[in-house]
Amino acid sequence: VTPRITINDIARAAGYSKTAVSFAFNDPSRISHVARGKILRAAEELGYVPDPVARNLSRRTLGTIGFLIPEIIPLAFQNPYVFQMMIGIGEVCRREGLSLTVVPPRRGCVLSAVRDAAVDGLVTMGLQPEAQVVQLIQRRKLPFVVLDGVAPDGVPSIVSNDEEVSFQAMRHVLARGHRRVAVLSFADERHENEEAYSGIRDIRLAGYFRALDEAGVRRRDVSVIPALPSLDGGRAGMDALLQLDTCPTAVVSMSDVAAIGAMSRLQSLGYEIPQTMSFVGFDDIPEAVIIAPKLTTVAQPGYEKGVRAGELLTALMHGKSTPDRV
Amino acid sequence: VTPRITINDIARAAGYSKTAVSFAFNDPSRISHVARGKILRAAEELGYVPDPVARNLSRRTLGTIGFLIPEIIPLAFQNPYVFQMMIGIGEVCRREGLSLTVVPPRRGCVLSAVRDAAVDGLVTMGLQPEAQVVQLIQRRKLPFVVLDGVAPDGVPSIVSNDEEVSFQAMRHVLARGHRRVAVLSFADERHENEEAYSGIRDIRLAGYFRALDEAGVRRRDVSVIPALPSLDGGRAGMDALLQLDTCPTAVVSMSDVAAIGAMSRLQSLGYEIPQTMSFVGFDDIPEAVIIAPKLTTVAQPGYEKGVRAGELLTALMHGKSTPDRV
DNA sequence: CTGAAAGCGCTTACAG
DNA sequence: CTGAAAGCGCTTACAG
């Protein structure tokens, strides 16, 4: 196989120094027209393209930001809401001419993924403050912002007021007279990185329970069913629900996608919605509007939050100070 | 600000050579237990993390593959099908311990995005053979596979038999008696990188027209409406459709997402589906099943194709030979 | 305008 | 087991 063509080859072929070749590509004004011509011609002939990795090392900047997700890609992105956030970050990448690297756990390990991530900065999804992950990111001196998670001190984070929003959602259900309510929570079993979700989950549960307490519904009468935020997660959640002694009349889900999955399962068993059960989701994913008009949902602007996260991160990368919490 | 801590600092602090430090992290068996202990302790104290970029340059491998998309992220990913493909690639990344970099055009330019992409290989979406992009990728000696595009000779590609599938889809519509048919094609205006889509678009059109010819429907009686593969694209397409002199009774779309957008638009105007118009999509995105039961669609397993593309690419990266076409 | 040289922070034969 | 040294392929003061 032909060996890689480097800046040295071009310098030799064109009869100039490496410096000149570098300038020809990066700062043409610093060399003569003639030199530039010869160099570019040589590069063209030999099919030379400057190696981005070497350039990155020299420049100490990579032109890419990372989106750290607590799950593997096929799982995390089954939630359209997560996807929306990524698109929002992508929008900022577009503006700034950056690319976007998705950083899932590597071989099941978030730490090693973070250790090896070749990025200029990181948007992390659902991080807990005590995690070693935070320490590692900080050691690497990577600028980062937390999206939908509890951020350590001094780290900007983008969060909705999940407690209040959840409170309102549950209140809405109770106001309609429902007293037998089930919650589709985030999955907490079967995953080692359970901590990734536990932060928001607990906050939302708190909101739900505040409304339940207010209405005088006893906590033990509320079933909290763990479900992955995906269609299949919702389907499985519904199966679990149907096993309960007393079926709820309303289901409050922490994600639209799980709610939709649950609805589809119920429907496929021949039950009518909302006659059999009412559903309230979370996120307001675009699909929900068209798909599931019978799904009430709580807005959670994933796209906008992604944009905001991207903006905060790039501000940080440019050395600007940023507000802590948005 | 504190300067970055490097391998040199650790070597000095631990009283060993850089070599030893490197081994402590990468190949502990090659140094003594004592040395390893001291080195790791020093690293711990100083908060040292090996720089992945420098490591990448030395190792000549990055541990990441790129997904080259012809549009900016917010646009390209409005199509769930594209997303499904990405998830498929992500699944292979998981298996192989790689990360995934999304590579959209940088500042509107695909070429410069490819030039700077720090990846070990590339899955390109919808590439045309004549593009300079191919030449650039080859110059960079990047392994790559083409997903949903017409590949140059010797480059593996993953394509469905789009012509045949399109033929069947249209035939299905015609068999139901429809004679006034509209096609929601891929957008071809307003974008400079129109070439990215034109390949598959033309192939699918050919399939549609073959069926139309067979049924004796004149080509001029079929309106081909360009639409971006997104909900909004479909809505706009429907608006355009409604301007036509004679409204079609069936709409055949090149993407589910545009079909759904069009349906939602029509519905919001108070028309009934499928009484007013029938819809046939393309892709079989998971959402469609639940959302739009009135949408007939043609399967196009995005996830599976993504997986296959990832597999081919990693095989290529490992130096294996691969089949040209899948 | 031009180039020798140091530097980016690692890895890895190679010799001891 | 250990380390000096070359090398990965660029960029960029600096001096001329």
XYZ file of C-alpha atoms (C1' of nucleotides) in Angstrom:
684
model
C 0.000 0.000 0.000
C 1.146 3.484 -0.747
C 2.434 5.325 2.258
C 0.612 8.409 3.343
C 1.644 11.627 1.668
C 2.745 14.223 4.142
C 3.681 17.840 4.211
C 7.277 16.785 3.766
C 6.589 15.174 0.438
C 4.946 18.312 -0.819
C 7.731 20.506 0.473
C 10.261 18.388 -1.344
C 8.244 18.152 -4.545
C 7.540 21.846 -4.684
C 11.004 22.893 -3.617
C 9.864 24.791 -0.566
C 9.887 24.338 3.177
C 7.223 22.723 5.276
C 6.465 26.161 6.624
C 5.659 27.395 3.156
C 3.425 24.423 2.481
C 1.567 24.990 5.699
C 1.092 28.643 4.836
C -0.113 27.792 1.377
C -3.006 26.001 2.974
C -3.658 28.093 6.028
C -2.462 31.607 5.415
C -1.687 32.208 1.750
C -0.967 35.877 2.308
C 2.291 34.960 3.955
C 3.929 33.480 0.881
C 4.417 34.608 -2.688
C 1.963 33.914 -5.392
C 4.472 31.823 -7.217
C 5.256 29.700 -4.213
C 1.627 29.124 -3.496
C 1.030 28.089 -7.079
C 3.828 25.567 -7.117
C 2.887 24.156 -3.775
C -0.780 23.752 -4.551
C 0.077 22.174 -7.848
C 2.376 19.688 -6.196
C -0.278 18.939 -3.609
C -2.811 18.435 -6.342
C -0.555 16.061 -8.240
C 0.338 13.978 -5.271
C -3.166 14.095 -3.877
C -2.132 15.662 -0.629
C -4.622 16.513 2.082
C -3.322 17.888 5.382
C -3.905 15.454 8.186
C -6.580 16.859 10.468
C -5.361 14.936 13.482
C -1.871 16.339 13.317
C -3.313 19.750 12.735
C -5.522 19.315 15.724
C -2.616 18.443 17.949
C -0.691 21.485 16.845
C -3.576 23.848 17.083
C -4.853 22.403 20.296
C -8.394 22.537 19.066
C -10.530 19.967 17.368
C -13.538 21.734 15.988
C -15.961 19.284 17.479
C -18.096 19.074 20.557
C -19.342 15.947 22.247
C -22.794 14.905 23.357
C -22.328 12.563 26.262
C -25.200 10.177 26.687
C -25.590 7.723 29.542
C -26.803 4.887 27.338
C -25.714 3.243 24.165
C -26.888 4.961 21.020
C -29.617 2.512 20.017
C -31.200 2.909 23.422
C -30.745 6.571 24.158
C -32.000 7.666 20.789
C -35.163 5.681 20.971
C -36.410 8.653 22.862
C -37.263 11.343 20.327
C -36.809 13.898 23.041
C -33.144 13.043 23.335
C -32.955 13.276 19.636
C -34.512 16.705 19.664
C -31.866 17.856 22.056
C -29.189 16.565 19.771
C -30.682 18.426 16.860
C -30.626 21.579 18.936
C -26.958 21.096 19.700
C -26.467 20.370 16.023
C -27.961 23.706 15.159
C -25.335 25.458 17.213
C -22.670 23.308 15.598
C -23.872 24.536 12.262
C -23.588 28.141 13.281
C -20.137 27.669 14.677
C -18.819 25.378 12.008
C -18.292 22.572 14.482
C -19.033 18.927 14.148
C -20.832 16.833 16.705
C -19.557 13.654 18.274
C -21.930 11.381 20.075
C -20.210 9.884 23.068
C -21.988 6.850 24.474
C -20.450 4.653 27.160
C -17.551 2.743 25.660
C -17.837 -0.913 26.414
C -20.362 -0.112 29.066
C -18.117 2.393 30.754
C -18.867 6.090 30.728
C -15.542 6.930 32.311
C -13.442 5.443 29.602
C -15.600 7.081 26.977
C -14.969 10.451 28.551
C -11.303 9.730 28.938
C -10.877 9.074 25.239
C -13.317 11.572 23.802
C -11.536 13.774 21.301
C -13.689 16.850 21.703
C -13.293 20.502 22.578
C -16.193 20.462 24.950
C -19.023 18.357 26.195
C -22.746 18.569 26.628
C -23.670 15.929 29.126
C -27.106 14.529 29.465
C -28.453 13.725 32.878
C -25.389 13.836 35.038
C -25.241 13.446 38.760
C -22.992 15.720 40.773
C -21.219 13.041 42.727
C -20.166 11.100 39.690
C -16.502 10.502 39.029
C -17.384 11.458 35.529
C -17.546 15.083 36.522
C -14.148 14.842 38.111
C -12.693 13.320 34.997
C -14.154 15.969 32.749
C -12.776 18.633 34.991
C -9.381 17.019 35.079
C -9.336 17.044 31.365
C -10.182 20.706 31.627
C -12.970 20.208 29.140
C -15.584 22.914 29.136
C -18.955 21.337 29.715
C -22.578 22.027 30.406
C -25.197 19.795 31.886
C -28.417 19.181 30.059
C -31.305 17.797 32.050
C -29.262 16.910 35.017
C -28.180 18.173 38.370
C -24.984 20.082 37.818
C -22.129 20.454 40.246
C -21.368 23.949 41.492
C -20.042 26.331 38.908
C -21.115 24.214 35.968
C -23.815 25.697 33.789
C -26.871 23.572 33.413
C -30.025 23.657 31.394
C -32.978 22.321 33.240
C -36.652 22.848 33.188
C -38.387 23.291 36.438
C -39.188 19.633 36.436
C -40.674 19.515 39.876
C -43.202 22.214 39.164
C -44.018 20.961 35.698
C -44.559 17.462 37.024
C -46.697 18.847 39.788
C -48.902 20.585 37.248
C -49.177 17.498 35.088
C -50.321 15.359 37.959
C -52.617 18.046 39.218
C -54.264 18.184 35.823
C -54.988 14.485 36.036
C -56.349 14.718 39.530
C -58.506 17.677 38.592
C -60.226 15.419 36.116
C -61.260 13.234 38.958
C -58.778 10.424 38.602
C -57.809 8.783 41.857
C -56.254 5.568 40.657
C -53.127 6.812 38.966
C -50.027 5.031 37.774
C -46.704 6.620 36.995
C -44.474 5.428 34.194
C -41.143 6.339 35.645
C -37.721 6.013 34.105
C -36.261 2.559 34.167
C -34.001 2.038 37.095
C -33.289 -1.609 37.037
C -31.207 -3.673 34.648
C -28.812 -0.792 34.089
C -25.620 -0.018 35.921
C -25.778 3.602 34.880
C -28.995 4.004 36.698
C -27.614 7.112 38.298
C -27.793 8.889 35.001
C -31.548 9.115 35.146
C -32.146 9.057 38.848
C -31.650 12.792 39.261
C -34.540 14.013 37.149
C -36.589 10.979 38.005
C -36.590 11.803 41.673
C -37.315 15.435 41.013
C -40.280 14.591 38.882
C -41.564 12.055 41.334
C -41.415 14.731 43.974
C -43.630 16.937 41.832
C -46.065 14.148 41.179
C -46.305 13.277 44.830
C -46.748 16.856 45.873
C -49.870 16.972 43.736
C -51.011 13.604 45.004
C -50.503 14.637 48.599
C -52.399 17.811 47.980
C -55.301 15.814 46.623
C -55.140 13.415 49.500
C -54.237 10.390 47.448
C -52.163 7.991 49.465
C -48.722 7.265 48.051
C -49.112 3.541 48.445
C -52.101 3.675 46.162
C -49.982 4.979 43.349
C -48.000 2.451 41.366
C -44.721 3.619 40.007
C -43.714 1.483 37.082
C -40.194 1.748 35.729
C -40.010 1.993 31.960
C -37.305 2.781 29.491
C -38.087 5.903 27.498
C -38.814 4.103 24.254
C -41.820 2.647 22.500
C -40.918 -0.800 23.682
C -40.300 0.469 27.174
C -43.808 1.871 27.222
C -45.279 -1.359 25.924
C -43.540 -3.330 28.634
C -44.713 -0.798 31.174
C -48.302 -1.290 30.085
C -47.918 -5.037 30.406
C -46.737 -4.541 33.953
C -49.614 -2.185 34.623
C -52.158 -4.679 33.485
C -50.834 -7.141 36.047
C -51.775 -4.852 38.895
C -54.623 -5.777 41.190
C -56.487 -2.585 40.522
C -56.001 -0.962 37.186
C -55.384 2.756 37.157
C -57.674 5.079 35.263
C -54.864 7.426 34.372
C -51.232 6.967 33.466
C -48.727 9.716 33.932
C -45.526 9.061 32.034
C -42.143 10.712 32.302
C -41.724 10.550 28.549
C -44.046 10.873 25.596
C -42.437 7.998 23.850
C -43.154 5.576 26.661
C -46.701 6.905 26.939
C -47.228 6.303 23.254
C -45.794 2.825 23.524
C -48.119 2.096 26.418
C -51.095 3.460 24.519
C -50.323 1.376 21.487
C -50.096 -1.710 23.630
C -53.383 -1.017 25.307
C -55.025 -0.288 22.005
C -53.716 -3.434 20.420
C -55.390 -5.383 23.216
C -58.674 -3.917 22.133
C -59.130 -1.309 24.832
C -60.305 2.169 24.016
C -58.428 5.299 24.858
C -59.177 7.431 26.777
C -62.238 5.508 27.934
C -60.155 2.815 29.576
C -57.264 4.969 30.651
C -56.156 8.543 30.190
C -52.595 9.368 29.368
C -50.346 12.243 30.197
C -46.871 12.392 28.757
C -43.802 14.483 29.129
C -41.602 16.226 26.527
C -44.054 17.276 23.832
C -42.168 15.585 21.036
C -43.270 16.762 17.574
C -44.481 13.307 16.668
C -46.955 13.298 19.520
C -49.135 16.000 18.043
C -49.896 14.060 14.940
C -49.676 10.601 16.282
C -51.443 10.577 19.491
C -54.010 13.314 19.814
C -55.330 11.561 22.864
C -52.102 12.162 24.664
C -51.950 15.182 26.881
C -48.393 16.195 27.340
C -46.189 18.592 29.157
C -43.948 20.727 27.037
C -40.283 20.199 27.351
C -38.634 21.933 24.457
C -35.860 19.515 23.626
C -34.686 21.380 20.597
C -34.549 24.701 22.375
C -32.778 23.186 25.319
C -30.232 21.640 22.999
C -29.644 24.986 21.361
C -29.247 26.641 24.705
C -26.806 23.986 25.850
C -24.795 24.396 22.677
C -24.741 28.140 23.092
C -23.601 27.949 26.664
C -20.923 25.473 25.768
C -19.508 27.476 22.902
C -19.561 30.582 25.086
C -17.566 28.652 27.632
C -15.177 27.436 24.974
C -14.620 30.995 23.857
C -13.726 31.791 27.412
C -16.808 33.751 28.205
C -18.399 33.485 31.570
C -21.903 32.129 31.590
C -24.866 32.014 33.853
C -24.919 28.965 36.015
C -28.419 27.879 35.506
C -30.838 28.333 32.696
C -4.800 29.396 34.209
C -2.982 26.244 35.096
C -1.036 24.768 32.244
C -2.007 21.353 31.047
C -0.411 18.451 32.838
C 1.477 16.191 30.489
C 3.201 12.902 30.535
C 6.423 14.731 31.254
C 5.111 16.116 34.494
C 4.153 12.676 35.648
C 7.453 11.193 34.602
C 9.281 13.827 36.588
C 7.028 13.575 39.611
C 7.191 9.793 39.728
C 10.889 9.595 38.959
C 10.440 7.501 35.838
C 10.646 7.983 32.106
C 7.852 8.954 29.773
C 8.010 5.449 28.428
C 7.243 4.041 31.831
C 4.335 6.405 32.300
C 2.930 5.448 28.952
C 3.242 1.779 29.814
C 1.593 2.315 33.162
C -1.505 3.384 31.326
C -1.404 1.223 28.245
C 0.527 -1.913 29.016
C 1.112 -2.350 32.736
C 2.715 -5.749 32.254
C 5.797 -4.097 30.873
C 6.791 -2.305 34.046
C 7.271 -3.301 37.640
C 4.510 -3.206 40.125
C 6.329 -0.623 42.134
C 6.823 1.642 39.161
C 3.223 1.369 38.176
C 2.130 2.211 41.668
C 4.257 5.306 41.905
C 3.256 6.492 38.490
C -0.430 6.046 38.979
C -0.230 7.749 42.312
C 1.562 10.700 40.807
C -1.000 10.827 38.026
C -3.758 10.745 40.554
C -2.298 13.548 42.587
C -1.662 15.804 39.669
C -4.932 14.896 38.019
C -3.314 13.626 34.870
C -5.316 12.237 31.978
C -3.459 11.225 28.807
C -4.382 13.504 25.943
C -6.465 11.530 23.475
C -5.481 13.706 20.552
C -1.789 13.148 21.006
C -2.448 9.500 21.507
C -4.457 9.417 18.341
C -1.662 10.957 16.353
C 0.836 8.443 17.623
C -1.407 5.494 17.200
C -2.713 6.628 13.875
C -6.210 5.665 14.820
C -8.989 7.649 16.346
C -11.588 5.193 17.506
C -14.406 7.003 15.800
C -16.280 6.751 12.583
C -18.083 9.487 10.764
C -21.585 9.696 9.399
C -21.462 12.115 6.502
C -24.781 13.763 5.841
C -25.528 16.071 2.941
C -27.532 18.513 5.014
C -27.132 20.347 8.245
C -28.110 18.398 11.300
C -31.419 20.104 12.078
C -32.575 19.373 8.560
C -31.214 15.928 7.909
C -32.418 14.532 11.180
C -35.940 15.708 10.748
C -36.289 12.535 8.798
C -36.662 9.685 11.275
C -35.414 7.350 8.627
C -32.039 9.059 8.602
C -32.099 8.840 12.308
C -32.796 5.134 12.199
C -29.767 4.673 10.025
C -27.665 6.547 12.489
C -28.908 4.347 15.307
C -27.917 1.329 13.251
C -24.431 2.672 12.787
C -24.432 3.450 16.481
C -25.147 -0.158 17.253
C -22.017 -1.220 15.419
C -20.075 1.489 17.218
C -21.212 -0.026 20.460
C -20.004 -3.458 19.497
C -16.663 -2.168 18.361
C -16.143 0.356 21.102
C -16.104 3.247 18.651
C -17.714 6.600 18.895
C -19.746 8.229 16.184
C -19.160 11.638 14.691
C -21.852 13.290 12.699
C -20.309 15.197 9.834
C -22.639 17.735 8.259
C -21.464 20.259 5.683
C -19.226 22.792 7.375
C -20.322 26.289 6.566
C -22.363 24.943 3.700
C -19.449 23.039 2.243
C -19.307 19.279 2.245
C -15.771 19.252 0.923
C -14.292 21.179 3.766
C -16.218 19.054 6.246
C -14.676 15.942 4.748
C -11.261 17.507 4.645
C -11.293 18.207 8.350
C -13.174 15.200 9.619
C -11.134 13.458 12.280
C -12.447 9.961 11.738
C -11.146 6.515 10.933
C -13.762 5.887 8.333
C -16.906 7.273 6.868
C -20.422 6.173 6.164
C -21.748 8.549 3.572
C -25.388 9.093 2.986
C -26.627 9.604 -0.524
C -23.465 10.226 -2.448
C -23.135 10.688 -6.147
C -20.262 9.038 -7.960
C -19.060 12.096 -9.829
C -18.713 14.196 -6.723
C -15.345 15.616 -5.814
C -16.235 14.454 -2.374
C -15.452 10.891 -3.346
C -12.094 11.947 -4.668
C -11.294 13.752 -1.468
C -12.262 10.808 0.680
C -10.108 8.563 -1.421
C -7.197 10.932 -1.255
C -7.444 10.899 2.446
C -7.376 7.123 2.152
C -10.380 6.938 4.397
C -12.273 3.687 4.250
C -15.857 4.428 3.391
C -19.149 2.905 2.447
C -22.098 4.459 0.738
C -25.503 4.275 2.313
C -28.482 4.946 0.093
C -26.466 6.306 -2.729
C -24.872 5.380 -5.981
C -21.371 4.283 -5.155
C -18.307 4.614 -7.348
C -16.649 1.434 -8.502
C -15.016 -0.582 -5.803
C -16.784 1.182 -2.980
C -19.197 -0.923 -0.988
C -22.707 0.404 -0.869
C -25.875 -0.446 0.912
C -28.916 0.167 -1.161
C -32.339 -1.231 -1.356
C -33.657 -2.067 -4.717
C -35.297 1.306 -4.816
C -36.498 1.091 -8.347
C -38.354 -2.115 -7.788
C -39.729 -1.119 -4.418
C -40.962 2.164 -5.829
C -42.497 0.323 -8.718
C -44.410 -1.896 -6.346
C -45.575 1.006 -4.243
C -46.979 2.835 -7.209
C -48.462 -0.294 -8.615
C -50.273 -0.843 -5.351
C -51.845 2.572 -5.651
C -52.852 2.058 -9.250
C -54.306 -1.323 -8.466
C -56.709 0.425 -6.130
C -58.015 2.337 -9.079
C -56.281 5.645 -8.548
C -55.478 7.501 -11.724
C -54.833 10.987 -10.450
C -51.642 10.511 -8.533
C -49.160 12.962 -7.112
C -45.626 12.196 -6.073
C -43.974 13.872 -3.120
C -40.423 13.766 -4.315
C -37.285 14.875 -2.505
C -36.706 18.582 -2.508
C -34.441 19.636 -5.288
C -34.596 23.361 -5.189
C -33.248 25.830 -2.664
C -30.294 23.599 -1.881
C -26.906 23.641 -3.453
C -26.254 20.066 -2.446
C -29.159 18.916 -4.486
C -26.938 16.262 -5.944
C -26.929 14.450 -2.659
C -30.498 13.341 -3.066
C -30.798 13.272 -6.808
C -29.422 9.772 -7.155
C -32.068 7.895 -5.233
C -34.718 10.365 -6.261
C -34.244 9.593 -9.908
C -34.137 5.890 -9.276
C -37.371 5.978 -7.367
C -39.031 8.170 -9.941
C -38.045 5.627 -12.534
C -39.805 2.939 -10.545
C -42.898 5.054 -10.100
C -43.044 5.862 -13.773
C -42.554 2.306 -14.816
C -45.703 1.423 -12.925
C -47.515 4.430 -14.306
C -46.497 3.579 -17.844
C -47.628 0.051 -17.343
C -51.021 1.279 -16.219
C -51.219 3.669 -19.121
C -51.213 6.803 -17.023
C -49.595 9.630 -18.891
C -46.559 11.142 -17.247
C -47.808 14.674 -17.706
C -50.830 13.818 -15.652
C -48.698 13.047 -12.672
C -47.521 15.966 -10.576
C -44.183 15.596 -8.951
C -43.942 17.901 -5.977
C -40.579 18.449 -4.359
C -40.633 18.242 -0.593
C -38.027 18.087 2.091
C -38.174 14.848 4.044
C -39.563 16.414 7.202
C -42.951 17.093 8.721
C -42.811 20.675 7.558
C -41.643 19.622 4.135
C -44.697 17.431 3.833
C -46.978 20.206 4.995
C -45.570 22.554 2.402
C -45.894 19.831 -0.204
C -49.559 19.459 0.611
C -50.067 23.171 0.267
C -48.527 23.008 -3.168
C -50.702 20.035 -4.024
C -53.854 21.847 -3.116
C -52.966 24.569 -5.594
C -53.093 22.132 -8.476
C -55.905 22.360 -11.018
C -56.999 18.826 -10.434
C -56.411 17.363 -7.043
C -54.928 13.899 -6.919
C -56.738 11.076 -5.183
C -53.531 9.470 -4.066
C -50.192 10.771 -2.886
C -47.070 8.691 -3.135
C -44.272 10.067 -0.999
C -40.588 9.265 -1.006
C -40.525 9.499 2.771
C -42.928 8.608 5.538
C -42.187 11.755 7.377
C -43.233 13.975 4.489
C -46.329 11.847 3.963
C -47.273 12.274 7.589
C -46.684 15.994 7.380
C -48.886 16.181 4.319
C -51.582 14.144 6.013
C -51.566 16.316 9.070
C -51.918 19.397 6.901
C -54.807 17.952 4.982
C -56.478 16.836 8.166
C -56.065 20.194 9.812
C -57.950 21.708 6.887
C -60.851 19.472 7.721
C -60.468 16.858 5.031
C -60.838 13.209 5.775
C -58.218 10.613 5.113
C -58.296 8.380 3.177
C -61.611 9.520 1.761
C -60.112 12.657 0.260
C -56.741 11.260 -0.566
C -54.846 8.038 0.003
C -51.263 8.083 1.127
C -48.334 5.825 0.488
C -45.054 6.491 2.180
C -41.557 5.183 2.069
C -39.225 3.990 4.832
C -41.536 2.356 7.359
C -40.351 4.414 10.270
C -41.419 2.980 13.627
C -43.492 6.041 14.416
C -45.670 5.489 11.369
C -47.240 2.356 12.698
C -48.686 3.996 15.732
C -49.185 7.424 14.400
C -50.639 7.075 11.057
C -52.454 3.814 10.569
C -53.904 5.245 7.389
C -50.491 5.422 5.861
C -49.457 2.546 3.688
C -45.741 2.410 3.512
C -42.909 0.614 1.891
C -40.396 -0.947 4.180
C -36.951 0.448 4.146
C -35.185 -0.864 7.170
C -33.134 2.143 8.173
C -31.790 0.548 11.290
C -30.727 -2.616 9.561
C -29.131 -0.702 6.757
C -27.229 1.387 9.242
C -25.995 -1.738 10.954
C -24.941 -3.227 7.666
C -23.118 -0.067 6.691
C -21.321 0.006 9.997
C -20.351 -3.623 9.625
C -19.011 -3.131 6.156
C -17.083 -0.094 7.224
C -15.470 -1.740 10.205
C -14.607 -4.740 8.067
C -12.936 -2.365 5.647
C -11.105 -0.662 8.465
C -9.814 -3.999 9.654
C -8.498 -4.528 6.177
C -10.959 -7.150 5.179
C -12.314 -7.224 1.714
C -16.011 -6.763 1.393
C -18.733 -7.320 -1.096
C -19.337 -4.324 -3.290
C -23.008 -4.129 -3.046
C -25.460 -5.166 -0.420
C 8.873 36.359 1.217
C 11.248 32.192 3.258
C 12.937 28.362 6.269
C 15.248 25.977 10.373
C 13.653 24.602 14.466
C 10.901 23.938 18.387
C 6.736 22.290 19.857
C 1.900 19.918 20.282
C 1.779 15.169 23.838
C 1.771 11.024 23.081
C 3.661 5.753 21.474
C 6.924 2.330 20.490
C 10.721 -0.139 18.496
C 15.255 -0.660 20.264
C 19.111 -1.244 23.267
C 20.552 -2.014 27.663
C 12.335 -3.966 34.095
C 13.836 0.654 32.218
C 14.791 4.784 29.291
C 16.806 7.664 25.347
C 15.262 8.674 21.148
C 12.736 8.743 17.012
C 8.439 9.388 15.199
C 3.242 10.594 14.380
C 2.285 15.228 10.791
C 1.270 19.255 11.501
C 1.744 24.781 13.204
C 4.042 28.873 14.403
C 7.008 32.112 16.677
C 11.423 33.667 15.273
C 15.264 35.152 12.576
C 16.821 36.327 8.278
